[in-house]
Amino acid sequence: MFAAPIPDPDPESELSLVAIEATLRQVAGDLDSRFVTAGEALAQAHAIVERLVAALESITHALGRDAAEAAVQNMRATAERLERLPAVQATRQAGLERIAAGARPLAHHIAQVKRTLDFLRICGLNIKVAAAGRNGFADFADTMNVRLDVGEIEIGGIGTEIERLTASIPALIEVDRQLAAECAKVIPQVPRKLAEDAEALQRHQTADAARAARVAIVAREIHGQVATAIGAMQIGDITRQRLEHIAAGIRALIAYRDRADPAAAIPVVGHMVALFAAQTSDTVEAFHRDSQRLAESLRGIAPSAAQLLEIKAEGDRERRDDGGVFLAALEKSVADVAQVTARLRDADTKAQALGGSTSDSAERLAERLRVVHRVNEDVHLMAWNTDLRCHRLGDEGKALAMVASEIRGFATALATISGQIRQSVEALVGAVTALRDPQAEEGSDSAVALTESLACIHEGAQRMQTGMAGLGEDAAAVHRILETSTRNVDCEPAFGDMLRSTVLQLKLFGSPCAAPQGETAAALAAELDGMARSYTMAREREIHGRFALPGFGAPSRGRGPVDDDGLF
């Protein structure tokens, strides 16, 4: 831009300060319009990229990767549990067999206890008959009957508890049978497929997250580059101001020339035109250098914007190639195990309920067995007391002693049967407890857990899709803005020839006045001082210093310096 060398002055040319002033004013205005437009466009690009970075960071940080990983892990855990269902069922079947085996002797033992209690009642009647009204024996028989009534109530309660405990077993057997039928259709292939699909989807989502992170890195680079370019856009304002200062100086010189003596004005005009030539030439060279760097900087951002589009296209290709196969496959696997998980939930619910009731029943059974044990001890003690009293009666007490001996025998049998009942109850409770799957959490539902996990994964995929959806549009917009802004700051086609011609004319007619005297010196000093007062940049004052008249001091500072260095 403006790189063509300025040709040597043509002596035949004529100077038109009015035309030059108009040219500089026009270029300054056009430059301002171009750079303001470019600056606003870059600010828009900066905002787009800033929004994109924020969106991508939101995806990577708020994507709920922990939740998604937990969801996938839950699917794997469900798949593992389903895959080992046959082993769980085998254990459950063994437990059901132990329950059935334990329930049968319990019924027999309870019947034995009831018969033993009946025999003890008969023994009580025999005591009354044999005692023939002797004092104390009838009371013993009555007391024993009361204790036997308590024992009968408790042993009946034990039977009821056992019936209640085993009542749900047929339903559990039926659920287990249905679960086995479902398992035969899908295990182990479907649970393994579910685990594989979950892992494949996780790998796919990890790749998506990595792609989002790559986009964020590139976008942050573009963000920084655009911010730097926006800062460097001040070259347009610097150049505009300098051209406006020169144009204002030319207008002031025209006004002086028109009112001054033509002969006296020649050296003043020549000196000022030489100053304008130097200022214009330096302004054009600086603008060429810095705007060229700015254009190159903007062009350097384009590959990054293109990289965004390439990453977007890469993601689109993957989504097009797999056709959403990962998520669809996972959905199908979840649907395939739906029947199994429903049966499993039913079996778990019944096993949990049975296990819960077993804990309560075990407590009640233990208490009833303790009561039966105390009844047995009481009867046994009463039998011994009766036996002792019979010995004191001598031959008259032999019949009573025989009955007391029978009572002790029945009490001993009752103790033995009670112990067997306790062992059977403990075995039954243990068998029921073993029906519960230790890895089935209380209140958990595999079907619900899978549905929730799938919804979580859906949400993560949707969030990723939404976040990446605008990437192509944003990247294309940034790319267009960069192209437009680059054209705007590349002013060579619009202003190159015009500015070179202006510098040529000013150099052609510029003639520094080495040692002006008298009125010429005063007039020139006034023009130079007026020009110096308009400067806002150090470079302008530096060039002005080359044309300052000896003895008139340094040029006055204008409206404040503008740092025109370090744009890049």
XYZ file of C-alpha atoms in Angstrom:
568
model
C 0.000 0.000 0.000
C 1.491 3.332 -1.172
C 4.641 1.299 -1.800
C 5.242 2.731 -5.291
C 8.126 5.236 -5.267
C 7.202 8.886 -5.514
C 8.516 10.131 -8.913
C 10.844 13.099 -9.291
C 9.134 16.485 -9.535
C 7.972 17.644 -12.949
C 8.949 21.327 -13.514
C 5.989 21.790 -15.831
C 3.415 21.025 -13.099
C 1.433 23.795 -11.421
C 0.674 23.953 -7.725
C -2.970 24.161 -6.638
C -3.103 24.475 -2.858
C -6.899 24.511 -2.990
C -6.976 21.151 -4.829
C -4.383 19.656 -2.495
C -6.330 20.808 0.569
C -9.518 19.315 -0.853
C -7.734 16.039 -1.607
C -6.285 15.774 1.899
C -9.635 16.633 3.478
C -11.393 14.036 1.342
C -8.833 11.327 2.141
C -9.035 12.150 5.864
C -12.821 11.843 5.788
C -12.751 8.599 3.816
C -10.096 7.176 6.112
C -12.222 8.013 9.124
C -15.259 6.323 7.576
C -13.279 3.235 6.595
C -11.553 2.773 9.945
C -14.638 3.537 12.016
C -16.505 0.907 10.013
C -13.624 -1.545 10.355
C -13.341 -0.831 14.084
C -17.038 -1.374 14.661
C -16.902 -4.614 12.665
C -13.904 -5.839 14.654
C -15.679 -4.935 17.871
C -18.588 -7.058 16.658
C -16.199 -9.915 15.853
C -14.645 -9.506 19.298
C -18.102 -9.785 20.892
C -18.959 -12.850 18.782
C -15.766 -14.628 19.763
C -16.200 -13.590 23.397
C -19.692 -15.071 23.377
C -18.405 -18.204 21.679
C -15.648 -18.650 24.267
C -18.148 -18.187 27.100
C -20.526 -20.703 25.508
C -17.778 -23.263 25.018
C -16.484 -22.793 28.537
C -20.057 -23.236 29.717
C -20.187 -26.500 27.764
C -16.904 -27.837 29.114
C -17.525 -26.705 32.706
C -21.294 -27.043 33.001
C -21.716 -30.012 30.688
C -22.217 -32.079 33.795
C -19.438 -34.426 32.793
C -19.428 -35.838 36.316
C -23.154 -36.480 36.040
C -22.751 -37.987 32.566
C -19.928 -40.224 33.750
C -22.023 -41.238 36.758
C -24.913 -42.019 34.404
C -22.705 -44.191 32.208
C -21.264 -45.844 35.300
C -24.786 -46.539 36.533
C -25.582 -48.174 33.201
C -22.480 -50.312 33.490
C -23.418 -51.296 37.046
C -26.942 -52.205 35.903
C -25.510 -54.220 33.021
C -23.163 -56.045 35.405
C -26.027 -56.809 37.781
C -28.173 -58.094 34.922
C -25.325 -60.232 33.648
C -24.944 -61.958 37.007
C -28.713 -62.449 37.422
C -28.470 -66.194 36.691
C -26.088 -66.571 39.638
C -28.404 -64.461 41.809
C -31.341 -66.595 40.743
C -29.446 -69.772 41.551
C -28.759 -68.426 45.032
C -32.389 -67.359 45.376
C -33.592 -70.776 44.226
C -31.377 -72.434 46.815
C -32.837 -70.102 49.407
C -36.369 -70.962 48.387
C -35.519 -74.651 48.682
C -34.077 -74.069 52.160
C -37.239 -72.197 53.137
C -39.409 -75.062 51.919
C -37.163 -77.545 53.685
C -37.282 -75.498 56.882
C -41.031 -74.935 56.797
C -41.899 -78.641 56.614
C -40.225 -79.720 59.902
C -41.571 -76.596 61.580
C -45.140 -77.683 60.924
C -44.280 -81.128 62.303
C -42.577 -79.659 65.391
C -45.515 -77.354 66.083
C -47.899 -80.317 65.834
C -45.633 -82.218 68.253
C -45.717 -79.323 70.717
C -49.499 -79.188 70.557
C -49.769 -82.949 71.200
C -47.312 -82.654 74.089
C -49.372 -79.849 75.579
C -52.500 -82.021 75.243
C -50.728 -84.869 77.067
C -49.719 -82.470 79.808
C -53.340 -81.395 80.206
C -54.328 -85.050 80.592
C -51.578 -85.400 83.161
C -53.095 -82.477 85.025
C -56.448 -84.267 85.172
C -54.733 -87.455 86.315
C -53.084 -85.492 89.150
C -56.495 -84.349 90.339
C -57.916 -87.900 90.149
C -54.940 -89.543 91.856
C -54.801 -86.891 94.573
C -58.405 -87.651 95.504
C -58.874 -84.186 96.911
C -55.639 -84.073 98.871
C -54.676 -80.503 99.708
C -52.435 -78.708 97.171
C -52.389 -81.130 94.248
C -55.533 -79.720 92.633
C -54.030 -76.230 92.795
C -50.903 -77.566 91.121
C -52.973 -79.018 88.281
C -54.882 -75.770 87.828
C -51.700 -73.691 87.766
C -50.104 -76.024 85.238
C -53.159 -75.759 82.987
C -52.902 -71.974 83.073
C -49.256 -72.163 81.984
C -50.154 -74.705 79.306
C -52.780 -72.295 77.969
C -50.046 -69.649 77.639
C -47.772 -72.106 75.838
C -50.565 -73.144 73.482
C -51.287 -69.526 72.579
C -47.616 -68.841 71.867
C -47.065 -72.003 69.829
C -50.162 -71.133 67.812
C -48.706 -67.686 67.262
C -45.473 -69.253 66.039
C -47.452 -71.259 63.493
C -49.245 -68.107 62.342
C -45.938 -66.223 61.991
C -44.440 -69.042 59.946
C -47.496 -69.118 57.678
C -47.321 -65.354 57.239
C -43.608 -65.513 56.566
C -43.935 -68.176 53.905
C -47.160 -66.849 52.348
C -45.290 -64.601 49.862
C -42.943 -67.359 48.756
C -45.208 -68.657 45.914
C -45.498 -65.140 44.453
C -41.734 -64.730 44.640
C -41.269 -68.085 42.958
C -43.582 -66.983 40.128
C -41.748 -63.668 39.687
C -38.460 -65.521 39.728
C -39.778 -67.911 37.092
C -40.805 -65.004 34.839
C -37.486 -63.290 35.461
C -35.668 -66.457 34.483
C -37.659 -66.584 31.248
C -36.737 -62.988 30.422
C -33.109 -63.598 31.338
C -32.905 -66.573 29.022
C -33.813 -64.284 26.121
C -31.298 -61.514 26.724
C -28.520 -62.628 29.079
C -25.591 -62.283 28.684
C -25.632 -60.631 25.253
C -27.974 -57.694 25.948
C -26.372 -56.512 29.221
C -22.963 -56.750 27.600
C -24.268 -54.768 24.639
C -25.654 -52.170 27.045
C -22.267 -51.815 28.742
C -20.471 -51.635 25.383
C -22.889 -49.030 24.032
C -22.537 -46.944 27.207
C -18.753 -47.036 26.909
C -18.890 -46.208 23.178
C -21.156 -43.249 23.852
C -18.849 -42.082 26.636
C -15.888 -42.194 24.231
C -17.950 -40.263 21.688
C -18.920 -37.634 24.240
C -15.312 -37.396 25.410
C -14.307 -36.710 21.804
C -17.025 -34.048 21.568
C -15.802 -32.437 24.789
C -12.219 -32.483 23.484
C -13.422 -30.874 20.255
C -15.190 -28.159 22.239
C -11.989 -27.570 24.199
C -10.016 -27.242 20.927
C -12.544 -24.737 19.628
C -12.282 -22.792 22.885
C -8.472 -22.624 22.566
C -8.643 -21.364 18.976
C -11.444 -18.934 19.855
C -9.397 -17.509 22.733
C -6.475 -16.992 20.340
C -8.770 -15.165 17.908
C -10.163 -13.178 20.817
C -6.687 -11.942 21.729
C -5.684 -11.257 18.109
C -8.843 -9.257 17.422
C -8.324 -7.265 20.625
C -4.786 -6.407 19.468
C -6.065 -5.430 16.023
C -8.725 -3.186 17.564
C -5.972 -1.415 19.496
C -3.929 -0.986 16.309
C -6.909 0.556 14.505
C -5.864 3.921 15.949
C -3.457 4.276 13.021
C -6.486 5.355 11.012
C -7.358 8.082 13.554
C -3.716 9.176 13.798
C -3.456 9.496 10.020
C -6.782 11.299 9.791
C -5.706 13.828 12.394
C -2.357 14.466 10.722
C -3.949 14.931 7.304
C -6.544 17.265 8.807
C -3.726 19.313 10.445
C -1.950 19.598 7.091
C -5.211 20.530 5.336
C -5.895 23.179 8.008
C -2.362 24.503 7.579
C -2.872 24.744 3.809
C -6.120 26.664 4.336
C -4.330 29.084 6.649
C -1.541 29.479 4.070
C -4.054 30.164 1.288
C -5.667 32.849 3.421
C -2.252 34.421 4.104
C -1.278 34.265 0.407
C -4.500 35.906 -0.698
C -4.046 38.921 1.603
C -0.231 39.283 1.411
C 1.929 40.980 -1.202
C 2.556 38.351 -3.894
C 6.298 38.964 -3.959
C 6.604 38.872 -0.157
C 4.448 35.734 0.029
C 6.646 33.610 -2.272
C 9.304 32.578 0.323
C 6.701 32.062 3.045
C 4.560 29.863 0.766
C 7.602 27.895 -0.417
C 8.787 27.220 3.128
C 5.344 26.169 4.367
C 4.749 23.969 1.299
C 8.076 22.239 2.045
C 6.844 21.647 5.628
C 3.540 20.281 4.303
C 5.420 18.013 1.921
C 7.541 16.601 4.749
C 4.542 16.121 7.033
C 2.437 14.534 4.282
C 5.248 12.260 3.130
C 5.962 11.082 6.692
C 2.242 10.607 7.381
C 1.798 8.533 4.243
C 4.884 6.424 4.973
C 3.812 5.791 8.585
C 0.280 4.962 7.482
C 1.602 2.631 4.798
C 3.830 0.837 7.297
C 1.342 0.478 10.148
C -1.758 -0.186 8.057
C 0.194 -2.822 6.154
C 1.035 -4.479 9.471
C -2.599 -4.188 10.538
C -3.809 -5.773 7.298
C -1.276 -8.568 7.683
C -2.387 -9.028 11.278
C -6.008 -9.301 10.185
C -5.081 -11.725 7.424
C -3.190 -13.741 10.068
C -6.408 -14.227 12.019
C -8.164 -15.755 9.042
C -6.455 -19.191 9.350
C -7.663 -19.405 12.959
C -11.204 -18.614 11.868
C -10.842 -21.215 9.111
C -9.632 -23.675 11.759
C -12.876 -23.126 13.670
C -14.818 -23.999 10.534
C -12.671 -27.088 10.005
C -13.262 -28.295 13.582
C -16.978 -27.694 13.092
C -16.898 -29.622 9.801
C -15.011 -32.437 11.511
C -17.748 -32.726 14.126
C -20.426 -32.585 11.430
C -18.721 -35.380 9.496
C -18.586 -37.587 12.579
C -22.229 -36.948 13.390
C -23.190 -37.570 9.763
C -21.134 -40.760 9.563
C -22.438 -42.296 12.775
C -25.950 -40.907 12.194
C -26.460 -40.628 15.936
C -25.711 -44.347 16.145
C -24.157 -44.130 19.611
C -27.169 -42.635 21.322
C -29.613 -44.689 19.245
C -27.755 -47.901 20.078
C -27.796 -47.049 23.762
C -31.522 -46.302 23.632
C -32.138 -49.672 21.970
C -30.047 -51.485 24.581
C -31.992 -49.808 27.369
C -35.254 -50.795 25.672
C -34.008 -54.372 25.253
C -33.448 -54.799 28.966
C -36.681 -53.024 29.929
C -38.624 -56.270 30.434
C -35.819 -57.769 32.479
C -35.449 -54.666 34.639
C -39.225 -54.629 35.240
C -39.170 -58.256 36.381
C -36.043 -57.569 38.387
C -37.724 -54.627 40.110
C -40.703 -56.828 40.991
C -38.440 -59.565 42.329
C -36.381 -57.066 44.294
C -39.504 -55.476 45.749
C -40.916 -58.796 46.880
C -37.568 -59.986 48.218
C -37.098 -56.695 50.058
C -40.615 -56.887 51.486
C -40.089 -60.493 52.515
C -36.761 -59.591 54.058
C -38.308 -56.674 55.944
C -41.137 -58.789 57.294
C -38.622 -61.494 58.182
C -36.767 -59.131 60.495
C -40.000 -58.298 62.331
C -41.122 -61.915 62.354
C -37.778 -63.087 63.704
C -38.173 -60.782 66.696
C -41.720 -61.942 67.376
C -40.785 -65.618 66.943
C -37.854 -65.245 69.312
C -40.108 -63.699 71.956
C -42.725 -66.438 71.558
C -40.035 -69.103 71.846
C -38.793 -67.493 75.056
C -42.326 -67.642 76.476
C -42.642 -71.315 75.500
C -39.286 -71.975 77.133
C -40.430 -70.315 80.388
C -43.688 -72.322 80.320
C -41.673 -75.492 79.911
C -39.393 -74.580 82.822
C -42.400 -73.764 85.012
C -44.070 -77.122 84.223
C -40.799 -78.954 84.817
C -40.348 -77.238 88.205
C -43.943 -77.987 89.231
C -43.401 -81.641 88.345
C -40.378 -81.848 90.623
C -42.237 -80.178 93.451
C -45.109 -82.651 93.036
C -42.631 -85.540 93.045
C -41.124 -84.341 96.349
C -44.536 -84.062 97.986
C -45.442 -87.539 96.752
C -42.389 -89.045 98.497
C -43.531 -87.582 101.788
C -46.888 -89.414 101.343
C -45.220 -92.798 101.112
C -47.239 -95.558 99.397
C -50.212 -93.277 99.044
C -48.178 -90.961 96.873
C -46.881 -93.552 94.421
C -49.679 -92.971 91.890
C -49.105 -89.243 92.027
C -45.339 -89.775 91.654
C -45.914 -91.766 88.468
C -48.005 -88.939 87.020
C -45.325 -86.371 88.037
C -42.696 -88.505 86.319
C -44.800 -88.496 83.141
C -45.091 -84.698 83.387
C -41.290 -84.403 83.657
C -40.910 -86.614 80.591
C -43.345 -84.547 78.582
C -41.641 -81.314 79.754
C -38.283 -82.692 78.648
C -39.777 -83.620 75.252
C -41.286 -80.129 75.027
C -37.851 -78.577 75.675
C -36.306 -80.747 72.950
C -39.022 -79.863 70.440
C -38.751 -76.147 71.333
C -35.023 -76.280 70.645
C -35.685 -77.896 67.276
C -38.246 -75.195 66.508
C -35.682 -72.512 67.391
C -33.104 -74.058 65.064
C -35.658 -74.361 62.252
C -36.788 -70.745 62.689
C -33.198 -69.517 62.629
C -32.536 -71.526 59.468
C -35.748 -70.193 57.915
C -34.883 -66.579 58.735
C -31.377 -67.060 57.339
C -32.765 -68.574 54.138
C -35.207 -65.687 53.659
C -32.459 -63.140 54.278
C -30.297 -64.855 51.658
C -33.015 -64.234 49.049
C -32.124 -60.527 49.007
C -29.517 -59.457 46.470
C -26.809 -57.660 48.490
C -26.145 -55.350 45.526
C -29.806 -54.341 45.200
C -30.076 -51.017 46.989
C -33.084 -50.323 49.167
C -35.760 -48.598 47.098
C -33.703 -48.713 43.895
C -35.313 -49.366 40.539
C -33.024 -50.435 37.715
C -35.535 -49.379 35.056
C -35.929 -45.906 36.577
C -32.164 -45.612 37.060
C -31.556 -46.493 33.403
C -34.221 -44.024 32.243
C -32.748 -41.249 34.379
C -29.228 -42.044 33.191
C -30.372 -42.002 29.574
C -32.111 -38.654 30.154
C -28.911 -37.256 31.684
C -26.889 -38.403 28.675
C -29.549 -36.960 26.333
C -29.313 -33.641 28.158
C -25.524 -33.579 27.868
C -25.689 -34.386 24.155
C -28.333 -31.696 23.607
C -26.257 -29.142 25.505
C -23.221 -30.002 23.410
C -25.245 -29.815 20.194
C -26.734 -26.455 21.190
C -23.358 -25.052 22.160
C -21.737 -26.173 18.916
C -24.723 -25.345 16.697
C -23.795 -21.679 16.300
C -20.097 -22.392 15.823
C -20.208 -22.535 12.037
C -22.323 -19.391 11.793
C -20.137 -17.505 14.286
C -16.905 -18.604 12.625
C -18.243 -17.650 9.184
C -19.337 -14.251 10.527
C -15.891 -13.615 12.012
C -14.308 -14.701 8.733
C -16.489 -12.285 6.752
C -15.790 -9.445 9.183
C -12.063 -10.031 8.923
C -12.189 -10.004 5.119
C -14.248 -6.794 5.073
C -12.075 -5.110 7.697
C -8.918 -6.080 5.836
C -10.269 -4.495 2.653
C -11.224 -1.361 4.587
C -7.796 -0.852 6.118
C -6.016 -1.694 2.847
C -6.360 1.771 1.298
C -3.838 1.474 -1.529
C -6.429 1.030 -4.303
C -8.477 3.994 -3.087
C -5.847 6.517 -1.984
C -2.440 5.332 -3.183
C -2.123 7.280 -6.429
C -3.927 10.300 -4.990
C -1.605 10.652 -2.001
C 1.543 10.011 -4.048
C 0.471 12.724 -6.477
C -0.162 15.104 -3.565
C 3.269 14.451 -2.041
C 4.818 14.932 -5.488
C 3.187 18.314 -5.988
C 4.108 19.529 -2.517
C 7.722 18.430 -2.940
C 7.843 20.022 -6.383
C 6.894 23.464 -5.162
C 8.240 23.317 -1.626
C 11.270 25.555 -1.060
C 12.621 25.973 2.471
C 13.622 29.526 3.328
C 17.054 29.318 4.925
C 17.362 32.810 6.463
C 14.233 34.942 6.139
C 14.498 38.563 7.171
C 12.165 41.292 8.339
C 8.539 41.009 7.396
C 9.110 37.654 5.693
C 10.535 36.181 8.878
C 7.675 37.559 10.958
C 5.028 36.297 8.547
C 6.681 32.865 8.334
C 7.020 32.638 12.106
C 3.299 33.366 12.493
C 2.357 30.675 9.985
C 4.702 28.153 11.597
C 3.401 28.917 15.076
C -0.192 28.516 13.960
C 0.676 25.210 12.383
C 2.541 24.035 15.488
C -0.428 24.780 17.703
C -2.549 22.261 15.794
C -0.241 19.292 16.449
C -1.382 16.471 18.710
C 1.468 14.037 18.095
C 5.152 13.999 18.914
C 6.092 12.940 15.381
C 4.432 16.046 13.940
C 6.443 18.306 16.265
C 9.609 16.406 15.450
C 9.229 17.048 11.709
C 8.119 20.591 12.364
C 11.373 21.186 14.237
C 13.330 20.774 10.984
C 11.533 23.795 9.533
C 11.460 26.020 12.637
C 13.224 29.374 12.251
C 16.365 29.969 14.310
C 15.654 32.027 17.434
C 11.935 31.335 17.499
C 12.174 28.412 19.961
C 10.632 24.981 19.887
C 7.190 24.508 18.377
C 4.282 24.992 20.763
C 2.540 21.885 22.120
C -0.910 21.449 20.719
C -4.001 19.892 22.257
C -2.100 17.061 23.858
C 0.177 14.324 22.574
C -1.113 11.107 21.160
C 1.164 8.111 21.467
C 1.405 6.930 17.884
C 4.034 4.291 18.668
C 3.637 0.679 19.630
C 0.514 -0.038 17.622
C 1.736 -3.601 17.193
